[in-house]
């Protein structure tokens, strides 16, 4: 290009040459798209799109209505008649060469953009899938459900209630009068308004008896609170199940038969029970309940600390004062109650050395219990 201008000495031809040179300078960066250099082919999608926009701007500048070549076209009529045809051809040839360069680069860029988009949207069906991690219930929840199922099949209702209680439900109604050692502030937690975090789910039994009267047969699983320093066998918050059966003519024999049936269903029919005299303010008489070790059957092993027995929890005949507090006549009705720790039972069955593992929510630990 521009060589033919030598034949013409006039200014218009010089202008076409200048326009052509300016175009060549600016087009230099796009030349790689015509040559299909590796630097062009490996261009990223957004870089290629940016280059395409820059190329379109360049077209507007050099071939648009206000471009130098458009200005040169207007001069065609003004050049001397004998030079007109040659000048016209020069302008046309220059313009066509510019347009062809731009179009070739544009096609190449569009091809690069298309293949980059295809690569981005492609799905490699041969890559192995990622299995979604499936959650499962917490071991304490699993144990609670097993216990609930057993008592529901024995005709017990499952009751739930509030965790923050008044002194009446947490203490008075449970025959724990003012001044009783169990009322010591270090025994449970209090809110600033003087409410107590329930220290046992017996509170639910009082609510249930007040609401439904006697006879009643229910269990109350739930969270309870004690001001204990956490250690391998204690936690200030733990789970408990308390049971209550109130009816006419209920005796200690019913209590023993019910808990014997419970451990048979939970640990197997060969499991034995043992009752040891004890004291609780809300029952009279009271007994600690043990069951023969599910692991060694009573011969002695690490789990039962070589005694052959494992402690289940506390039990006893409901104190008449507790029945009275719930508006149940102790002359007409008697009942038994029992309570056991869900977490402790869980820790025994799974042979955990530290009960706190159940509350640390470490997925590596929890995933073992499905
Ligand atoms: Zn044992």
Short mmCIF file of C-alpha atoms and ligand atoms in Angstrom, two decimals:
data_model
loop_
_atom_site.label_atom_id
_atom_site.label_comp_id
_atom_site.label_asym_id
_atom_site.label_seq_id
_atom_site.Cartn_x
_atom_site.Cartn_y
_atom_site.Cartn_z
CA UNK A 1 0.00 0.00 0.00
CA UNK A 2 1.07 3.56 -0.52
CA UNK A 3 3.53 2.67 -3.30
CA UNK A 4 1.23 3.95 -5.98
CA UNK A 5 1.18 7.36 -4.32
CA UNK A 6 4.65 7.98 -5.72
CA UNK A 7 3.13 8.49 -9.12
CA UNK A 8 0.96 11.23 -7.71
CA UNK A 9 2.69 14.20 -6.24
CA UNK A 10 -0.44 15.96 -5.01
CA UNK A 11 -1.55 16.32 -1.43
CA UNK A 12 -4.67 14.04 -1.53
CA UNK A 13 -2.54 10.98 -2.27
CA UNK A 14 -0.30 11.88 0.64
CA UNK A 15 -3.35 11.93 2.92
CA UNK A 16 -4.33 8.41 1.88
CA UNK A 17 -0.81 7.25 2.66
CA UNK A 18 -0.92 8.86 6.09
CA UNK A 19 -4.30 7.24 6.82
CA UNK A 20 -2.93 3.89 5.78
CA UNK A 21 0.17 4.28 7.93
CA UNK A 22 -1.87 5.32 10.97
CA UNK A 23 -4.07 2.27 10.51
CA UNK A 24 -1.08 -0.07 10.19
CA UNK A 25 0.41 1.28 13.41
CA UNK A 26 -2.77 0.76 15.39
CA UNK A 27 -3.60 -2.55 13.80
CA UNK A 28 -0.19 -3.97 14.74
CA UNK A 29 -1.49 -5.37 18.07
CA UNK A 30 -4.24 -7.30 16.23
CA UNK A 31 -1.89 -8.81 13.64
CA UNK A 32 -1.41 -11.87 15.85
CA UNK A 33 -5.06 -12.79 15.26
CA UNK A 34 -4.41 -12.96 11.53
CA UNK A 35 -1.28 -15.08 12.02
CA UNK A 36 -3.05 -17.17 14.70
CA UNK A 37 -0.08 -16.93 17.05
CA UNK A 38 -0.15 -19.19 20.12
CA UNK A 39 -0.51 -16.03 22.27
CA UNK A 40 -3.78 -15.33 20.43
CA UNK A 41 -5.16 -18.87 20.54
CA UNK A 42 -4.58 -19.29 24.28
CA UNK A 43 -6.21 -15.96 25.17
CA UNK A 44 -8.74 -16.16 28.02
CA UNK A 45 -12.41 -15.49 27.36
CA UNK A 46 -12.59 -12.03 28.93
CA UNK A 47 -9.31 -10.93 27.33
CA UNK A 48 -10.56 -12.06 23.91
CA UNK A 49 -13.83 -10.21 24.40
CA UNK A 50 -11.91 -7.08 25.35
CA UNK A 51 -9.74 -7.38 22.24
CA UNK A 52 -12.85 -7.73 20.08
CA UNK A 53 -14.29 -4.51 21.50
CA UNK A 54 -10.98 -2.73 20.88
CA UNK A 55 -10.98 -3.97 17.29
CA UNK A 56 -14.51 -2.63 16.74
CA UNK A 57 -13.41 0.77 18.08
CA UNK A 58 -10.49 0.69 15.68
CA UNK A 59 -12.88 0.02 12.77
CA UNK A 60 -14.96 3.05 13.72
CA UNK A 61 -11.88 5.27 13.94
CA UNK A 62 -10.35 4.20 10.62
CA UNK A 63 -13.33 3.31 8.44
CA UNK A 64 -16.13 5.35 10.03
CA UNK A 65 -17.77 8.53 8.71
CA UNK A 66 -15.24 10.79 10.44
CA UNK A 67 -12.19 8.69 9.50
CA UNK A 68 -9.25 9.98 7.42
CA UNK A 69 -10.16 7.60 4.58
CA UNK A 70 -13.73 8.93 4.53
CA UNK A 71 -12.21 12.42 4.31
CA UNK A 72 -10.02 11.30 1.38
CA UNK A 73 -13.09 9.99 -0.49
CA UNK A 74 -14.57 13.48 -0.43
CA UNK A 75 -11.46 14.72 -2.21
CA UNK A 76 -11.96 12.43 -5.22
CA UNK A 77 -14.03 15.04 -7.06
CA UNK A 78 -11.44 17.73 -6.45
CA UNK A 79 -8.31 16.11 -7.84
CA UNK A 80 -7.29 16.82 -11.42
CA UNK A 81 -9.36 14.90 -13.97
CA UNK A 82 -6.40 12.94 -15.37
CA UNK A 83 -5.46 11.73 -11.87
CA UNK A 84 -9.02 11.12 -10.66
CA UNK A 85 -9.38 7.48 -11.68
CA UNK A 86 -5.99 6.54 -10.19
CA UNK A 87 -6.73 8.39 -6.97
CA UNK A 88 -10.16 6.80 -6.72
CA UNK A 89 -8.60 3.38 -7.08
CA UNK A 90 -5.99 4.19 -4.44
CA UNK A 91 -8.64 5.23 -1.92
CA UNK A 92 -10.76 2.16 -2.68
CA UNK A 93 -7.81 -0.24 -2.50
CA UNK A 94 -6.60 1.25 0.78
CA UNK A 95 -10.06 1.10 2.34
CA UNK A 96 -10.61 -2.50 1.17
CA UNK A 97 -7.24 -3.58 2.58
CA UNK A 98 -8.06 -2.05 5.99
CA UNK A 99 -11.52 -3.68 6.04
CA UNK A 100 -10.09 -7.06 5.12
CA UNK A 101 -7.47 -6.93 7.88
CA UNK A 102 -10.15 -6.02 10.42
CA UNK A 103 -12.54 -8.73 9.22
CA UNK A 104 -9.91 -11.45 9.30
CA UNK A 105 -8.85 -10.50 12.83
CA UNK A 106 -12.52 -10.31 13.84
CA UNK A 107 -13.28 -13.81 12.55
CA UNK A 108 -10.28 -15.19 14.35
CA UNK A 109 -11.28 -13.45 17.61
CA UNK A 110 -14.86 -14.70 17.35
CA UNK A 111 -13.58 -18.25 16.89
CA UNK A 112 -11.36 -17.90 20.00
CA UNK A 113 -14.29 -16.51 22.04
CA UNK A 114 -16.60 -19.31 20.90
CA UNK A 115 -14.18 -22.07 21.83
CA UNK A 116 -13.40 -20.42 25.20
CA UNK A 117 -17.14 -20.29 25.97
CA UNK A 118 -17.60 -23.91 24.98
CA UNK A 119 -14.69 -24.95 27.20
CA UNK A 120 -16.13 -23.00 30.13
CA UNK A 121 -19.56 -24.55 29.78
CA UNK A 122 -18.37 -28.07 29.11
CA UNK A 123 -19.13 -30.76 31.71
CA UNK A 124 -16.63 -33.54 32.07
CA UNK A 125 -18.86 -36.56 32.66
CA UNK A 126 -15.86 -38.76 33.41
CA UNK A 127 -14.89 -36.91 36.63
CA UNK A 128 -16.00 -39.01 39.65
CA UNK A 129 -18.94 -37.41 41.49
CA UNK A 130 -18.74 -35.97 44.97
CA UNK A 131 -21.03 -37.89 47.31
CA UNK A 132 -23.11 -35.46 49.40
CA UNK A 133 -22.35 -35.82 53.08
CA UNK A 134 -25.43 -37.12 54.82
CA UNK A 135 -26.11 -36.06 58.38
CA UNK A 136 -27.58 -38.24 61.09
CA UNK A 137 -29.07 -37.86 64.53
CA UNK A 138 -26.91 -37.14 67.55
CA UNK A 139 -26.16 -40.21 69.73
CA UNK A 140 -28.07 -38.63 72.62
CA UNK A 141 -31.12 -38.15 70.39
CA UNK A 142 -30.86 -41.77 69.19
CA UNK A 143 -30.73 -43.00 72.79
CA UNK A 144 -33.65 -40.76 73.80
CA UNK A 145 -35.73 -42.13 70.95
CA UNK A 146 -34.96 -45.74 71.95
CA UNK A 147 -36.04 -44.99 75.53
CA UNK A 148 -39.18 -43.16 74.36
CA UNK A 149 -40.15 -46.06 72.08
CA UNK A 150 -39.95 -48.52 74.97
CA UNK A 151 -42.14 -46.45 77.30
CA UNK A 152 -44.63 -45.51 74.60
CA UNK A 153 -45.12 -49.23 73.95
CA UNK A 154 -45.78 -49.62 77.69
CA UNK A 155 -48.57 -47.03 77.47
CA UNK A 156 -46.66 -43.93 78.63
CA UNK A 157 -47.16 -40.47 77.15
CA UNK A 158 -44.07 -38.41 76.25
CA UNK A 159 -44.31 -34.94 77.82
CA UNK A 160 -42.21 -31.85 77.22
CA UNK A 161 -42.17 -28.53 79.04
CA UNK A 162 -40.20 -25.38 79.87
CA UNK A 163 -36.56 -25.40 80.98
CA UNK A 164 -36.81 -22.21 83.05
CA UNK A 165 -38.91 -22.71 86.17
CA UNK A 166 -40.21 -20.95 89.22
CA UNK A 167 -39.04 -22.08 92.64
CA UNK A 168 -42.46 -23.66 93.14
CA UNK A 169 -42.08 -26.20 90.32
CA UNK A 170 -38.36 -26.80 90.72
CA UNK A 171 -38.40 -27.11 94.53
CA UNK A 172 -41.62 -26.61 96.58
CA UNK A 173 -43.79 -28.94 94.52
CA UNK A 174 -41.05 -31.56 94.66
CA UNK A 175 -41.04 -31.49 98.45
CA UNK A 176 -37.84 -29.46 98.62
CA UNK A 177 -38.78 -26.73 101.10
CA UNK A 178 -36.90 -23.52 101.71
CA UNK A 179 -33.64 -24.24 103.56
CA UNK A 180 -33.28 -27.72 102.04
CA UNK A 181 -29.67 -28.36 100.89
CA UNK A 182 -30.85 -29.00 97.32
CA UNK A 183 -31.85 -25.32 97.17
CA UNK A 184 -28.31 -24.07 97.60
CA UNK A 185 -27.50 -21.53 94.87
CA UNK A 186 -24.56 -23.68 93.78
CA UNK A 187 -26.98 -26.49 92.99
CA UNK A 188 -28.53 -24.94 89.89
CA UNK A 189 -28.49 -21.73 87.82
CA UNK A 190 -30.76 -18.76 88.38
CA UNK A 191 -31.79 -15.99 86.04
CA UNK A 192 -31.47 -12.39 87.25
CA UNK A 193 -35.25 -12.40 87.77
CA UNK A 194 -34.88 -15.31 90.22
CA UNK A 195 -36.11 -18.11 87.97
CA UNK A 196 -34.29 -21.44 88.18
CA UNK A 197 -32.99 -23.53 85.28
CA UNK A 198 -34.72 -26.83 86.10
CA UNK A 199 -32.42 -29.23 87.92
CA UNK A 200 -34.60 -32.23 87.01
CA UNK A 201 -37.44 -32.92 84.60
CA UNK A 202 -39.71 -33.81 87.57
CA UNK A 203 -41.06 -30.29 87.03
CA UNK A 204 -42.79 -31.62 83.92
CA UNK A 205 -44.56 -34.24 86.03
CA UNK A 206 -46.06 -31.54 88.24
CA UNK A 207 -47.27 -29.55 85.21
CA UNK A 208 -48.73 -32.72 83.65
CA UNK A 209 -50.55 -33.79 86.82
CA UNK A 210 -51.97 -30.28 87.33
CA UNK A 211 -53.16 -30.23 83.73
CA UNK A 212 -54.51 -33.75 83.42
CA UNK A 213 -55.07 -34.94 86.98
CA UNK A 214 -54.73 -38.61 87.97
CA UNK A 215 -54.38 -41.31 86.78
CA UNK A 216 -51.33 -40.39 84.71
CA UNK A 217 -48.56 -42.36 83.02
CA UNK A 218 -45.85 -40.30 81.40
CA UNK A 219 -42.16 -39.85 80.77
CA UNK A 220 -40.39 -36.48 80.49
CA UNK A 221 -37.15 -36.51 78.54
CA UNK A 222 -35.23 -33.25 78.44
CA UNK A 223 -32.33 -31.03 79.33
CA UNK A 224 -31.55 -30.26 82.95
CA UNK A 225 -28.96 -28.05 84.64
CA UNK A 226 -26.67 -28.37 87.64
CA UNK A 227 -23.89 -26.12 88.75
CA UNK A 228 -21.26 -28.84 88.26
CA UNK A 229 -17.70 -28.29 87.14
CA UNK A 230 -17.28 -30.18 83.86
CA UNK A 231 -15.15 -33.32 84.18
CA UNK A 232 -15.17 -36.72 82.45
CA UNK A 233 -18.38 -37.76 84.28
CA UNK A 234 -20.08 -34.39 84.92
CA UNK A 235 -21.46 -31.58 82.79
CA UNK A 236 -23.48 -28.53 83.92
CA UNK A 237 -26.11 -29.41 81.31
CA UNK A 238 -27.24 -32.95 80.60
CA UNK A 239 -30.20 -35.03 79.44
CA UNK A 240 -32.52 -36.94 81.65
CA UNK A 241 -35.67 -39.03 81.38
CA UNK A 242 -38.05 -39.02 84.28
CA UNK A 243 -41.04 -41.33 84.46
CA UNK A 244 -44.22 -41.10 86.49
CA UNK A 245 -47.09 -43.50 87.00
CA UNK A 246 -49.96 -42.45 89.29
CA UNK A 247 -53.12 -44.50 89.71
CA UNK A 248 -55.19 -46.25 92.34
CA UNK A 249 -53.31 -49.10 94.01
CA UNK A 250 -49.86 -48.49 92.51
CA UNK A 251 -47.15 -50.16 94.60
CA UNK A 252 -43.38 -50.64 94.64
CA UNK A 253 -43.97 -53.93 92.78
CA UNK A 254 -45.24 -51.97 89.76
CA UNK A 255 -42.09 -49.82 89.88
CA UNK A 256 -39.80 -52.86 89.96
CA UNK A 257 -41.72 -54.66 87.22
CA UNK A 258 -41.71 -51.58 84.96
CA UNK A 259 -37.99 -50.89 85.27
CA UNK A 260 -37.17 -54.61 84.87
CA UNK A 261 -39.17 -54.62 81.62
CA UNK A 262 -37.42 -51.43 80.52
CA UNK A 263 -33.88 -52.84 80.91
CA UNK A 264 -34.97 -56.11 79.25
CA UNK A 265 -36.05 -54.17 76.19
CA UNK A 266 -33.04 -51.84 76.19
CA UNK A 267 -30.24 -54.32 76.97
CA UNK A 268 -31.76 -57.77 76.45
CA UNK A 269 -34.09 -60.17 78.32
CA UNK A 270 -31.30 -61.66 80.46
CA UNK A 271 -30.64 -58.27 82.14
CA UNK A 272 -31.29 -58.27 85.90
CA UNK A 273 -32.20 -55.33 88.13
CA UNK A 274 -31.16 -54.48 91.68
CA UNK A 275 -32.73 -51.90 94.01
CA UNK A 276 -30.73 -50.25 96.80
CA UNK A 277 -32.40 -48.09 99.48
CA UNK A 278 -31.73 -44.40 98.98
CA UNK A 279 -33.09 -40.94 99.72
CA UNK A 280 -34.75 -38.34 97.48
CA UNK A 281 -36.97 -35.53 98.78
CA UNK A 282 -39.72 -36.27 96.24
CA UNK A 283 -40.07 -40.03 96.80
CA UNK A 284 -40.65 -42.20 99.88
CA UNK A 285 -39.41 -44.91 100.01
CA UNK A 286 -36.61 -44.25 97.50
CA UNK A 287 -34.22 -46.61 95.75
CA UNK A 288 -31.21 -46.52 93.46
CA UNK A 289 -31.63 -48.88 90.52
CA UNK A 290 -28.79 -50.95 89.06
CA UNK A 291 -28.86 -53.36 86.13
CA UNK A 292 -26.56 -56.25 85.38
CA UNK A 293 -23.76 -55.24 83.00
CA UNK A 294 -24.79 -55.53 79.33
CA UNK A 295 -21.22 -56.36 78.41
CA UNK A 296 -20.18 -59.11 80.85
CA UNK A 297 -23.60 -60.18 82.12
CA UNK A 298 -22.50 -59.69 85.74
CA UNK A 299 -19.10 -61.38 85.73
CA UNK A 300 -17.23 -58.07 85.91
CA UNK A 301 -15.44 -56.09 83.22
CA UNK A 302 -13.95 -52.66 82.52
CA UNK A 303 -17.37 -51.11 81.66
CA UNK A 304 -18.99 -52.07 85.01
CA UNK A 305 -15.72 -51.36 86.86
CA UNK A 306 -15.54 -55.09 87.73
CA UNK A 307 -18.71 -54.97 89.87
CA UNK A 308 -21.05 -56.68 87.40
CA UNK A 309 -23.63 -53.88 87.96
CA UNK A 310 -24.26 -50.50 86.31
CA UNK A 311 -26.24 -47.69 87.91
CA UNK A 312 -29.42 -46.82 86.01
CA UNK A 313 -30.78 -43.99 88.15
CA UNK A 314 -33.06 -43.09 91.05
CA UNK A 315 -36.61 -44.22 91.77
CA UNK A 316 -39.23 -44.45 94.46
CA UNK A 317 -42.85 -44.04 95.47
CA UNK A 318 -44.09 -40.48 94.88
CA UNK A 319 -44.11 -38.52 98.15
CA UNK A 320 -47.66 -37.58 99.27
CA UNK A 321 -46.58 -33.91 99.44
CA UNK A 322 -45.70 -34.01 95.72
CA UNK A 323 -49.15 -35.42 94.87
CA UNK A 324 -50.78 -32.73 97.00
CA UNK A 325 -48.77 -29.97 95.29
CA UNK A 326 -50.19 -31.20 91.98
CA UNK A 327 -53.77 -31.33 93.40
CA UNK A 328 -53.87 -35.13 93.45
CA UNK A 329 -55.36 -36.74 96.58
CA UNK A 330 -52.71 -39.07 98.13
CA UNK A 331 -55.49 -40.90 100.02
CA UNK A 332 -56.94 -42.05 96.72
CA UNK A 333 -53.86 -42.26 94.47
CA UNK A 334 -50.35 -43.60 94.80
CA UNK A 335 -47.58 -43.60 92.23
CA UNK A 336 -43.99 -44.30 91.43
CA UNK A 337 -41.35 -42.19 89.71
CA UNK A 338 -37.91 -42.80 88.32
CA UNK A 339 -35.19 -40.88 86.55
CA UNK A 340 -32.15 -41.79 84.53
CA UNK A 341 -29.42 -39.94 82.65
CA UNK A 342 -29.55 -40.30 78.89
CA UNK A 343 -25.98 -39.09 78.32
CA UNK A 344 -24.57 -41.35 81.01
CA UNK A 345 -26.35 -44.38 79.58
CA UNK A 346 -25.08 -43.35 76.17
CA UNK A 347 -21.51 -43.01 77.46
CA UNK A 348 -21.74 -46.47 79.05
CA UNK A 349 -23.08 -48.20 75.97
CA UNK A 350 -20.55 -46.56 73.64
CA UNK A 351 -17.76 -46.91 76.24
CA UNK A 352 -16.84 -43.22 76.22
CA UNK A 353 -14.15 -42.25 78.68
CA UNK A 354 -15.35 -38.65 78.76
CA UNK A 355 -19.02 -37.57 78.76
CA UNK A 356 -18.01 -34.13 77.43
CA UNK A 357 -17.28 -35.69 74.03
CA UNK A 358 -21.06 -35.81 73.53
CA UNK A 359 -21.31 -32.01 73.74
CA UNK A 360 -18.24 -30.88 71.82
CA UNK A 361 -19.94 -31.38 68.44
CA UNK A 362 -16.82 -32.71 66.79
CA UNK A 363 -18.09 -34.28 63.58
CA UNK A 364 -15.20 -36.79 63.54
CA UNK A 365 -16.49 -38.12 66.86
CA UNK A 366 -20.23 -37.90 66.14
CA UNK A 367 -19.99 -39.58 62.72
CA UNK A 368 -19.19 -42.88 64.46
CA UNK A 369 -22.75 -43.16 65.83
CA UNK A 370 -25.24 -43.83 63.10
ZN1 LIG B 1 -19.34 -55.66 83.04
#
